[in-house]
mmCIF file of C-alpha atoms in Angstrom:
data_model
loop_
_atom_site.group_PDB
_atom_site.id
_atom_site.type_symbol
_atom_site.label_atom_id
_atom_site.label_comp_id
_atom_site.label_asym_id
_atom_site.label_seq_id
_atom_site.Cartn_x
_atom_site.Cartn_y
_atom_site.Cartn_z
ATOM 1 C CA UNK O 1 30.171 -121.107 68.234
ATOM 2 C CA UNK O 2 27.446 -119.133 66.479
ATOM 3 C CA UNK O 3 28.227 -116.980 63.436
ATOM 4 C CA UNK O 4 25.960 -114.185 62.290
ATOM 5 C CA UNK O 5 25.894 -113.911 58.482
ATOM 6 C CA UNK O 6 24.756 -110.305 58.062
ATOM 7 C CA UNK O 7 23.617 -108.931 54.698
ATOM 8 C CA UNK O 8 23.796 -105.131 54.657
ATOM 9 C CA UNK O 9 21.546 -102.762 52.696
ATOM 10 C CA UNK O 10 22.596 -99.253 53.674
ATOM 11 C CA UNK O 11 20.443 -97.531 51.025
ATOM 12 C CA UNK O 12 17.230 -99.064 52.456
ATOM 13 C CA UNK O 13 16.171 -100.547 49.090
ATOM 14 C CA UNK O 14 14.828 -103.721 50.717
ATOM 15 C CA UNK O 15 12.520 -102.059 53.223
ATOM 16 C CA UNK O 16 11.392 -99.442 50.710
ATOM 17 C CA UNK O 17 10.530 -101.962 47.957
ATOM 18 C CA UNK O 18 8.973 -104.660 50.136
ATOM 19 C CA UNK O 19 7.656 -102.860 53.229
ATOM 20 C CA UNK O 20 9.131 -105.582 55.464
ATOM 21 C CA UNK O 21 10.163 -104.574 58.962
ATOM 22 C CA UNK O 22 13.897 -104.861 59.578
ATOM 23 C CA UNK O 23 15.863 -106.788 60.649
ATOM 24 C CA UNK O 24 14.927 -110.063 58.966
ATOM 25 C CA UNK O 25 16.607 -113.171 60.333
ATOM 26 C CA UNK O 26 16.413 -116.910 59.804
ATOM 27 C CA UNK O 27 16.891 -119.134 56.774
ATOM 28 C CA UNK O 28 13.248 -119.315 55.685
ATOM 29 C CA UNK O 29 12.560 -115.621 56.269
ATOM 30 C CA UNK O 30 15.597 -114.506 54.223
ATOM 31 C CA UNK O 31 14.831 -116.975 51.419
ATOM 32 C CA UNK O 32 11.282 -115.670 51.231
ATOM 33 C CA UNK O 33 12.655 -112.100 51.162
ATOM 34 C CA UNK O 34 14.893 -112.986 48.210
ATOM 35 C CA UNK O 35 11.887 -114.127 46.211
ATOM 36 C CA UNK O 36 9.913 -111.003 47.072
ATOM 37 C CA UNK O 37 12.757 -108.625 46.132
ATOM 38 C CA UNK O 38 13.436 -110.549 42.928
ATOM 39 C CA UNK O 39 9.790 -110.216 41.865
ATOM 40 C CA UNK O 40 9.847 -106.456 42.547
ATOM 41 C CA UNK O 41 13.148 -105.759 40.753
ATOM 42 C CA UNK O 42 14.926 -108.742 39.139
ATOM 43 C CA UNK O 43 17.927 -106.548 38.172
ATOM 44 C CA UNK O 44 18.641 -105.427 41.744
ATOM 45 C CA UNK O 45 22.038 -106.607 42.981
ATOM 46 C CA UNK O 46 20.529 -106.978 46.469
ATOM 47 C CA UNK O 47 19.100 -110.304 45.324
ATOM 48 C CA UNK O 48 22.642 -111.604 44.751
ATOM 49 C CA UNK O 49 23.729 -110.211 48.113
ATOM 50 C CA UNK O 50 21.017 -112.136 49.968
ATOM 51 C CA UNK O 51 21.717 -115.309 47.988
ATOM 52 C CA UNK O 52 25.393 -115.012 48.917
ATOM 53 C CA UNK O 53 24.384 -114.738 52.567
ATOM 54 C CA UNK O 54 22.282 -117.884 52.277
ATOM 55 C CA UNK O 55 25.151 -119.718 50.573
ATOM 56 C CA UNK O 56 27.625 -118.772 53.326
ATOM 57 C CA UNK O 57 25.172 -119.856 56.035
ATOM 58 C CA UNK O 58 24.629 -123.190 54.246
ATOM 59 C CA UNK O 59 28.403 -123.802 53.964
ATOM 60 C CA UNK O 60 28.862 -123.074 57.657
ATOM 61 C CA UNK O 61 26.031 -125.461 58.498
ATOM 62 C CA UNK O 62 27.646 -128.171 56.347
ATOM 63 C CA UNK O 63 30.825 -127.684 58.384
ATOM 64 C CA UNK O 64 28.824 -128.410 61.567
ATOM 65 C CA UNK O 65 28.965 -124.774 62.679
ATOM 66 C CA UNK O 66 25.930 -122.890 63.991
ATOM 67 C CA UNK O 67 25.005 -119.897 61.837
ATOM 68 C CA UNK O 68 22.223 -117.354 61.567
ATOM 69 C CA UNK O 69 21.589 -115.450 58.353
ATOM 70 C CA UNK O 70 20.080 -111.990 58.774
ATOM 71 C CA UNK O 71 19.399 -108.817 56.794
ATOM 72 C CA UNK O 72 19.767 -105.267 58.097
ATOM 73 C CA UNK O 73 18.679 -102.188 56.180
ATOM 74 C CA UNK O 74 19.261 -98.500 56.760
ATOM 75 C CA UNK O 75 16.340 -96.200 57.390
ATOM 76 C CA UNK O 76 15.855 -92.474 57.811
ATOM 77 C CA UNK O 77 16.289 -89.336 55.754
ATOM 78 C CA UNK O 78 20.106 -89.196 55.950
ATOM 79 C CA UNK O 79 23.116 -91.483 55.997
ATOM 80 C CA UNK O 80 23.681 -90.760 59.676
ATOM 81 C CA UNK O 81 20.155 -91.897 60.533
ATOM 82 C CA UNK O 82 20.571 -94.908 58.249
ATOM 83 C CA UNK O 83 23.757 -95.938 60.074
ATOM 84 C CA UNK O 84 22.061 -95.483 63.443
ATOM 85 C CA UNK O 85 19.161 -97.643 62.285
ATOM 86 C CA UNK O 86 21.552 -100.397 61.193
ATOM 87 C CA UNK O 87 23.382 -100.154 64.526
ATOM 88 C CA UNK O 88 20.090 -100.592 66.418
ATOM 89 C CA UNK O 89 19.153 -103.593 64.258
ATOM 90 C CA UNK O 90 22.556 -105.189 64.900
ATOM 91 C CA UNK O 91 22.145 -104.772 68.639
ATOM 92 C CA UNK O 92 18.717 -106.399 68.372
ATOM 93 C CA UNK O 93 20.183 -109.392 66.505
ATOM 94 C CA UNK O 94 23.065 -109.706 68.971
ATOM 95 C CA UNK O 95 20.664 -109.653 71.911
ATOM 96 C CA UNK O 96 18.436 -112.262 70.237
ATOM 97 C CA UNK O 97 21.078 -114.777 69.038
ATOM 98 C CA UNK O 98 24.209 -113.885 71.077
ATOM 99 C CA UNK O 99 26.620 -114.678 68.180
ATOM 100 C CA UNK O 100 30.368 -115.070 68.700
ATOM 101 C CA UNK O 101 31.397 -113.579 65.354
ATOM 102 C CA UNK O 102 29.960 -112.119 62.167
ATOM 103 C CA UNK O 103 30.472 -112.378 58.427
ATOM 104 C CA UNK O 104 29.363 -109.255 56.577
ATOM 105 C CA UNK O 105 27.941 -109.530 53.055
ATOM 106 C CA UNK O 106 27.723 -106.356 50.931
ATOM 107 C CA UNK O 107 27.056 -105.575 47.297
ATOM 108 C CA UNK O 108 28.572 -102.081 46.963
ATOM 109 C CA UNK O 109 31.341 -99.838 48.223
ATOM 110 C CA UNK O 110 28.731 -97.757 50.024
ATOM 111 C CA UNK O 111 27.612 -100.742 52.096
ATOM 112 C CA UNK O 112 31.223 -101.485 53.083
ATOM 113 C CA UNK O 113 31.254 -98.307 55.171
ATOM 114 C CA UNK O 114 29.039 -100.118 57.670
ATOM 115 C CA UNK O 115 31.802 -102.568 58.573
ATOM 116 C CA UNK O 116 33.292 -100.367 61.377
ATOM 117 C CA UNK O 117 29.820 -100.185 62.950
ATOM 118 C CA UNK O 118 29.574 -103.981 62.938
ATOM 119 C CA UNK O 119 33.136 -104.379 64.248
ATOM 120 C CA UNK O 120 32.388 -102.073 67.172
ATOM 121 C CA UNK O 121 29.698 -104.497 68.386
ATOM 122 C CA UNK O 122 30.897 -107.963 67.383
ATOM 123 C CA UNK O 123 34.096 -109.480 65.959
ATOM 124 C CA UNK O 124 34.031 -109.687 62.150
ATOM 125 C CA UNK O 125 35.597 -112.854 60.750
ATOM 126 C CA UNK O 126 35.147 -111.973 57.090
ATOM 127 C CA UNK O 127 33.640 -109.675 54.474
ATOM 128 C CA UNK O 128 32.114 -110.880 51.225
ATOM 129 C CA UNK O 129 31.450 -108.310 48.505
ATOM 130 C CA UNK O 130 29.049 -109.476 45.823
ATOM 131 C CA UNK O 131 29.267 -107.940 42.339
ATOM 132 C CA UNK O 132 27.228 -109.230 39.424
ATOM 133 C CA UNK O 133 29.731 -110.872 37.090
ATOM 134 C CA UNK O 134 28.377 -109.351 33.890
ATOM 135 C CA UNK O 135 28.707 -105.813 35.211
ATOM 136 C CA UNK O 136 31.764 -106.029 37.505
ATOM 137 C CA UNK O 137 33.735 -103.247 35.794
ATOM 138 C CA UNK O 138 30.695 -101.014 35.384
ATOM 139 C CA UNK O 139 29.680 -101.543 39.000
ATOM 140 C CA UNK O 140 33.145 -100.753 40.371
ATOM 141 C CA UNK O 141 33.567 -97.693 38.142
ATOM 142 C CA UNK O 142 30.140 -96.392 39.087
ATOM 143 C CA UNK O 143 30.796 -96.559 42.827
ATOM 144 C CA UNK O 144 34.256 -95.084 42.465
ATOM 145 C CA UNK O 145 32.821 -92.126 40.558
ATOM 146 C CA UNK O 146 30.024 -91.801 43.075
ATOM 147 C CA UNK O 147 32.471 -91.735 45.966
ATOM 148 C CA UNK O 148 34.643 -89.224 44.147
ATOM 149 C CA UNK O 149 31.757 -86.848 43.456
ATOM 150 C CA UNK O 150 30.537 -87.165 47.039
ATOM 151 C CA UNK O 151 33.892 -86.049 48.458
ATOM 152 C CA UNK O 152 33.804 -82.256 48.706
ATOM 153 C CA UNK O 153 37.569 -81.902 49.142
ATOM 154 C CA UNK O 154 38.335 -83.981 46.048
ATOM 155 C CA UNK O 155 35.798 -82.013 44.021
ATOM 156 C CA UNK O 156 37.361 -78.700 44.977
ATOM 157 C CA UNK O 157 40.878 -80.017 44.374
ATOM 158 C CA UNK O 158 40.342 -81.651 40.979
ATOM 159 C CA UNK O 159 37.086 -80.576 39.373
ATOM 160 C CA UNK O 160 37.346 -76.837 40.055
ATOM 161 C CA UNK O 161 40.838 -76.372 38.501
ATOM 162 C CA UNK O 162 39.864 -78.659 35.622
ATOM 163 C CA UNK O 163 36.684 -76.675 34.980
ATOM 164 C CA UNK O 164 38.567 -73.355 35.029
ATOM 165 C CA UNK O 165 41.169 -74.792 32.649
ATOM 166 C CA UNK O 166 38.496 -75.940 30.197
ATOM 167 C CA UNK O 167 36.865 -72.503 30.315
ATOM 168 C CA UNK O 168 40.188 -70.752 29.677
ATOM 169 C CA UNK O 169 41.301 -73.072 26.879
ATOM 170 C CA UNK O 170 39.096 -71.501 24.136
ATOM 171 C CA UNK O 171 40.165 -67.978 25.184
ATOM 172 C CA UNK O 172 43.861 -68.899 25.114
ATOM 173 C CA UNK O 173 43.534 -70.613 21.746
ATOM 174 C CA UNK O 174 41.900 -67.504 20.284
ATOM 175 C CA UNK O 175 44.619 -65.200 21.604
ATOM 176 C CA UNK O 176 47.763 -67.337 21.280
ATOM 177 C CA UNK O 177 49.196 -70.249 19.358
ATOM 178 C CA UNK O 178 48.191 -73.796 20.417
ATOM 179 C CA UNK O 179 51.633 -74.424 21.926
ATOM 180 C CA UNK O 180 51.503 -71.290 24.088
ATOM 181 C CA UNK O 181 47.887 -71.980 25.088
ATOM 182 C CA UNK O 182 48.625 -75.564 26.148
ATOM 183 C CA UNK O 183 51.776 -74.493 28.003
ATOM 184 C CA UNK O 184 49.863 -71.838 29.923
ATOM 185 C CA UNK O 185 47.087 -74.303 30.694
ATOM 186 C CA UNK O 186 49.549 -76.910 31.965
ATOM 187 C CA UNK O 187 51.198 -74.270 34.142
ATOM 188 C CA UNK O 188 47.835 -73.251 35.590
ATOM 189 C CA UNK O 189 46.892 -76.837 36.445
ATOM 190 C CA UNK O 190 50.330 -77.492 37.933
ATOM 191 C CA UNK O 191 50.108 -74.383 40.114
ATOM 192 C CA UNK O 192 46.617 -75.371 41.289
ATOM 193 C CA UNK O 193 47.729 -78.895 42.222
ATOM 194 C CA UNK O 194 50.812 -77.604 44.055
ATOM 195 C CA UNK O 195 48.686 -74.992 45.835
ATOM 196 C CA UNK O 196 46.434 -77.725 47.180
ATOM 197 C CA UNK O 197 48.994 -80.520 47.526
ATOM 198 C CA UNK O 198 51.422 -78.427 49.603
ATOM 199 C CA UNK O 199 48.571 -77.156 51.813
ATOM 200 C CA UNK O 200 49.289 -73.553 50.845
ATOM 201 C CA UNK O 201 45.558 -72.873 50.988
ATOM 202 C CA UNK O 202 45.543 -73.703 54.716
ATOM 203 C CA UNK O 203 48.407 -71.298 55.406
ATOM 204 C CA UNK O 204 46.705 -68.578 53.365
ATOM 205 C CA UNK O 205 43.377 -69.089 55.158
ATOM 206 C CA UNK O 206 45.064 -68.850 58.576
ATOM 207 C CA UNK O 207 47.292 -65.893 57.654
ATOM 208 C CA UNK O 208 44.698 -63.148 58.421
ATOM 209 C CA UNK O 209 44.022 -64.620 61.871
ATOM 210 C CA UNK O 210 47.725 -64.867 62.663
ATOM 211 C CA UNK O 211 48.330 -61.308 61.435
ATOM 212 C CA UNK O 212 45.422 -59.983 63.508
ATOM 213 C CA UNK O 213 46.667 -61.759 66.631
ATOM 214 C CA UNK O 214 50.172 -60.399 66.059
ATOM 215 C CA UNK O 215 48.836 -56.839 65.693
ATOM 216 C CA UNK O 216 46.679 -57.066 68.800
ATOM 217 C CA UNK O 217 49.545 -58.613 70.785
ATOM 218 C CA UNK O 218 51.922 -55.799 69.753
ATOM 219 C CA UNK O 219 54.514 -58.149 68.303
ATOM 220 C CA UNK O 220 57.591 -56.531 66.775
ATOM 221 C CA UNK O 221 57.886 -59.300 64.198
ATOM 222 C CA UNK O 222 54.851 -58.065 62.248
ATOM 223 C CA UNK O 223 56.818 -54.902 61.378
ATOM 224 C CA UNK O 224 60.066 -56.685 60.660
ATOM 225 C CA UNK O 225 58.241 -59.134 58.369
ATOM 226 C CA UNK O 226 56.969 -56.223 56.296
ATOM 227 C CA UNK O 227 60.472 -54.731 56.151
ATOM 228 C CA UNK O 228 61.881 -58.138 55.212
ATOM 229 C CA UNK O 229 59.368 -58.478 52.381
ATOM 230 C CA UNK O 230 60.421 -55.074 51.048
ATOM 231 C CA UNK O 231 64.112 -55.975 51.232
ATOM 232 C CA UNK O 232 63.422 -59.270 49.455
ATOM 233 C CA UNK O 233 61.674 -57.409 46.629
ATOM 234 C CA UNK O 234 64.643 -55.020 46.352
ATOM 235 C CA UNK O 235 67.027 -57.988 46.218
ATOM 236 C CA UNK O 236 64.983 -59.687 43.508
ATOM 237 C CA UNK O 237 64.895 -56.425 41.516
ATOM 238 C CA UNK O 238 68.664 -55.864 41.721
ATOM 239 C CA UNK O 239 69.330 -59.516 40.892
ATOM 240 C CA UNK O 240 67.090 -59.423 37.829
ATOM 241 C CA UNK O 241 68.594 -56.072 36.755
ATOM 242 C CA UNK O 242 72.174 -57.324 36.987
ATOM 243 C CA UNK O 243 71.309 -60.561 35.166
ATOM 244 C CA UNK O 244 69.602 -58.648 32.344
ATOM 245 C CA UNK O 245 72.781 -56.628 31.726
ATOM 246 C CA UNK O 246 74.654 -59.736 30.570
ATOM 247 C CA UNK O 247 75.054 -60.377 26.869
ATOM 248 C CA UNK O 248 72.515 -62.629 25.180
ATOM 249 C CA UNK O 249 75.264 -65.135 24.324
ATOM 250 C CA UNK O 250 75.866 -66.018 27.968
ATOM 251 C CA UNK O 251 74.946 -69.528 29.036
ATOM 252 C CA UNK O 252 71.868 -70.045 31.194
ATOM 253 C CA UNK O 253 73.859 -70.771 34.345
ATOM 254 C CA UNK O 254 75.658 -67.426 34.151
ATOM 255 C CA UNK O 255 72.560 -65.193 34.533
ATOM 256 C CA UNK O 256 71.392 -67.425 37.371
ATOM 257 C CA UNK O 257 74.707 -67.001 39.186
ATOM 258 C CA UNK O 258 74.663 -63.252 38.514
ATOM 259 C CA UNK O 259 71.150 -63.034 39.947
ATOM 260 C CA UNK O 260 72.202 -64.969 43.055
ATOM 261 C CA UNK O 261 75.382 -62.930 43.529
ATOM 262 C CA UNK O 262 73.543 -59.595 43.367
ATOM 263 C CA UNK O 263 70.412 -60.573 45.304
ATOM 264 C CA UNK O 264 71.867 -62.699 48.108
ATOM 265 C CA UNK O 265 73.009 -59.743 50.304
ATOM 266 C CA UNK O 266 69.533 -58.212 50.159
ATOM 267 C CA UNK O 267 67.765 -61.543 50.667
ATOM 268 C CA UNK O 268 70.045 -62.425 53.588
ATOM 269 C CA UNK O 269 69.384 -59.001 55.128
ATOM 270 C CA UNK O 270 65.653 -59.582 54.719
ATOM 271 C CA UNK O 271 65.843 -62.952 56.462
ATOM 272 C CA UNK O 272 68.063 -61.455 59.173
ATOM 273 C CA UNK O 273 65.531 -58.650 59.740
ATOM 274 C CA UNK O 274 62.647 -61.126 60.048
ATOM 275 C CA UNK O 275 64.558 -63.366 62.466
ATOM 276 C CA UNK O 276 65.622 -60.349 64.535
ATOM 277 C CA UNK O 277 61.979 -59.366 64.938
ATOM 278 C CA UNK O 278 61.165 -62.850 66.142
ATOM 279 C CA UNK O 279 64.080 -62.707 68.582
ATOM 280 C CA UNK O 280 62.741 -59.439 69.997
ATOM 281 C CA UNK O 281 59.319 -61.021 70.464
ATOM 282 C CA UNK O 282 60.957 -63.887 72.326
ATOM 283 C CA UNK O 283 62.825 -61.454 74.561
ATOM 284 C CA UNK O 284 59.644 -59.472 75.280
ATOM 285 C CA UNK O 285 57.901 -62.687 76.386
ATOM 286 C CA UNK O 286 60.303 -62.789 79.375
ATOM 287 C CA UNK O 287 60.376 -66.566 79.217
ATOM 288 C CA UNK O 288 63.840 -66.887 77.762
ATOM 289 C CA UNK O 289 64.875 -66.980 74.124
ATOM 290 C CA UNK O 290 64.352 -70.430 72.643
ATOM 291 C CA UNK O 291 67.335 -72.057 70.957
ATOM 292 C CA UNK O 292 66.113 -72.282 67.346
ATOM 293 C CA UNK O 293 65.155 -68.594 67.214
ATOM 294 C CA UNK O 294 68.532 -67.627 68.657
ATOM 295 C CA UNK O 295 70.406 -69.763 66.137
ATOM 296 C CA UNK O 296 68.383 -68.614 63.106
ATOM 297 C CA UNK O 297 70.215 -65.299 62.394
ATOM 298 C CA UNK O 298 73.578 -67.072 62.361
ATOM 299 C CA UNK O 299 72.249 -69.723 59.979
ATOM 300 C CA UNK O 300 70.938 -67.010 57.639
ATOM 301 C CA UNK O 301 74.289 -65.216 57.551
ATOM 302 C CA UNK O 302 76.163 -68.492 57.033
ATOM 303 C CA UNK O 303 73.966 -69.539 54.107
ATOM 304 C CA UNK O 304 74.270 -66.072 52.560
ATOM 305 C CA UNK O 305 78.071 -66.230 52.747
ATOM 306 C CA UNK O 306 78.257 -69.695 51.188
ATOM 307 C CA UNK O 307 75.822 -68.910 48.351
ATOM 308 C CA UNK O 308 77.540 -65.615 47.524
ATOM 309 C CA UNK O 309 80.909 -67.366 47.584
ATOM 310 C CA UNK O 310 79.845 -70.026 45.081
ATOM 311 C CA UNK O 311 78.116 -67.480 42.838
ATOM 312 C CA UNK O 312 81.214 -65.253 42.858
ATOM 313 C CA UNK O 313 83.425 -68.235 42.032
ATOM 314 C CA UNK O 314 81.389 -69.135 38.932
ATOM 315 C CA UNK O 315 81.248 -65.513 37.770
ATOM 316 C CA UNK O 316 84.983 -65.095 38.243
ATOM 317 C CA UNK O 317 85.597 -68.237 36.188
ATOM 318 C CA UNK O 318 83.570 -66.673 33.363
ATOM 319 C CA UNK O 319 85.570 -63.431 33.661
ATOM 320 C CA UNK O 320 82.417 -61.491 34.538
ATOM 321 C CA UNK O 321 83.576 -60.670 38.062
ATOM 322 C CA UNK O 322 86.985 -59.087 38.604
ATOM 323 C CA UNK O 323 89.519 -60.861 40.782
ATOM 324 C CA UNK O 324 89.465 -59.859 44.443
ATOM 325 C CA UNK O 325 92.455 -57.915 45.741
ATOM 326 C CA UNK O 326 93.439 -57.511 49.373
ATOM 327 C CA UNK O 327 96.261 -55.091 50.268
ATOM 328 C CA UNK O 328 97.508 -55.222 46.704
ATOM 329 C CA UNK O 329 97.561 -59.022 46.644
ATOM 330 C CA UNK O 330 95.252 -60.808 44.189
ATOM 331 C CA UNK O 331 93.257 -63.615 45.795
ATOM 332 C CA UNK O 332 92.634 -66.572 43.424
ATOM 333 C CA UNK O 333 89.014 -67.596 42.845
ATOM 334 C CA UNK O 334 89.378 -70.958 44.583
ATOM 335 C CA UNK O 335 90.936 -69.442 47.703
ATOM 336 C CA UNK O 336 88.233 -66.788 47.766
ATOM 337 C CA UNK O 337 85.556 -69.530 47.621
ATOM 338 C CA UNK O 338 87.294 -71.423 50.419
ATOM 339 C CA UNK O 339 87.343 -68.247 52.544
ATOM 340 C CA UNK O 340 83.592 -67.750 52.109
ATOM 341 C CA UNK O 341 82.894 -71.407 52.993
ATOM 342 C CA UNK O 342 85.111 -71.257 56.078
ATOM 343 C CA UNK O 343 83.495 -67.982 57.144
ATOM 344 C CA UNK O 344 80.051 -69.560 56.757
ATOM 345 C CA UNK O 345 81.065 -72.549 58.875
ATOM 346 C CA UNK O 346 82.552 -70.325 61.567
ATOM 347 C CA UNK O 347 79.395 -68.204 61.752
ATOM 348 C CA UNK O 348 77.242 -71.328 61.909
ATOM 349 C CA UNK O 349 79.323 -72.893 64.704
ATOM 350 C CA UNK O 350 79.315 -69.589 66.561
ATOM 351 C CA UNK O 351 75.522 -69.563 66.373
ATOM 352 C CA UNK O 352 75.321 -73.122 67.700
ATOM 353 C CA UNK O 353 77.639 -72.242 70.593
ATOM 354 C CA UNK O 354 75.721 -69.090 71.547
ATOM 355 C CA UNK O 355 72.359 -70.844 71.200
ATOM 356 C CA UNK O 356 73.535 -73.713 73.406
ATOM 357 C CA UNK O 357 74.766 -71.305 76.102
ATOM 358 C CA UNK O 358 71.882 -68.841 76.050
ATOM 359 C CA UNK O 359 68.895 -70.761 74.618
ATOM 360 C CA UNK O 360 66.204 -72.002 76.948
ATOM 361 C CA UNK O 361 64.254 -74.698 75.054
ATOM 362 C CA UNK O 362 64.921 -77.722 72.911
ATOM 363 C CA UNK O 363 64.037 -77.809 69.234
ATOM 364 C CA UNK O 364 61.279 -80.379 69.748
ATOM 365 C CA UNK O 365 59.538 -78.080 72.223
ATOM 366 C CA UNK O 366 59.390 -75.345 69.604
ATOM 367 C CA UNK O 367 57.973 -77.672 66.989
ATOM 368 C CA UNK O 368 55.282 -78.862 69.445
ATOM 369 C CA UNK O 369 54.690 -75.953 71.821
ATOM 370 C CA UNK O 370 51.354 -77.328 72.984
ATOM 371 C CA UNK O 371 52.573 -80.842 73.650
ATOM 372 C CA UNK O 372 52.951 -80.430 77.414
ATOM 373 C CA UNK O 373 49.569 -78.740 77.664
ATOM 374 C CA UNK O 374 47.894 -81.625 75.822
ATOM 375 C CA UNK O 375 49.636 -84.186 78.049
ATOM 376 C CA UNK O 376 48.687 -82.371 81.220
ATOM 377 C CA UNK O 377 45.108 -82.014 79.989
#
């Protein structure tokens, strides 16, 4: 069994400093290369990388195992060309020595990215990362920072909001108290992280394309969505207006319940309008109405009933909402809540029954509408 001990230099420091043609293989050739690199730059960690490769090859030889120590170095004006150069050098070594396995020796996180290239051509039995002992923490921190700054997505997610926050901090401190300025800054950073972490930016970037496609396709839902947005704004306005009419001594939960009680009918109507538009689009498609879209209006009505029932119960307990009377008979708050819950359950079950009888597709098919096309392709 022959093992290839491969020292990797992705940044091409070896070839650039020494002018030696890569790859270099063999004990004597690599040992001579160590001396030459050490004379050019004694502080270069590549020297330790090559010495580690020689040590591993010597240990394998002491264990009566055939080994070949070699050095590969990236070349070209970009990382892609450097990786291709290393791949070509590996294939040359494999053709020359026909090894059964490889041990990769690297001295940085950047060099470790070559490992998949090596694994695609020969089995890798081990990886040895060499870090100079005196500068282990500095070396690791440096490469972590370098990787971080090289990642465009991480830069836009972290550095951009942080930079905006630092620019706004002096302005906020000049206009407001330190507590208000720091609170506003924390809110800004939190909103930015949620915006990126919940992938809202992707939905926002795709929204114009989806809206344009809906307009060109003549979908009814584009109109009902606009109407639903207007109804939702009206519901939020009426909820905030009714909550603001409460006395300032009311507990925090009371205005919240008042807001929910007043806004839920409008919000439920908005959701019902949007789902109705989607149902009409499904009917226009002439492919049958899919089950989830058929069940959605019933779910919206059921949730609206339950939320309004709980909000009314809390308000009635606080004597803010008058007791409900039916045909001259006063209905207690608990019975009224139970009626709303039962009504919500009945509407929900009715929706499930109708969707099961009329619906045409399963829920999984709606979540992955292109699944069958991908499988058939």
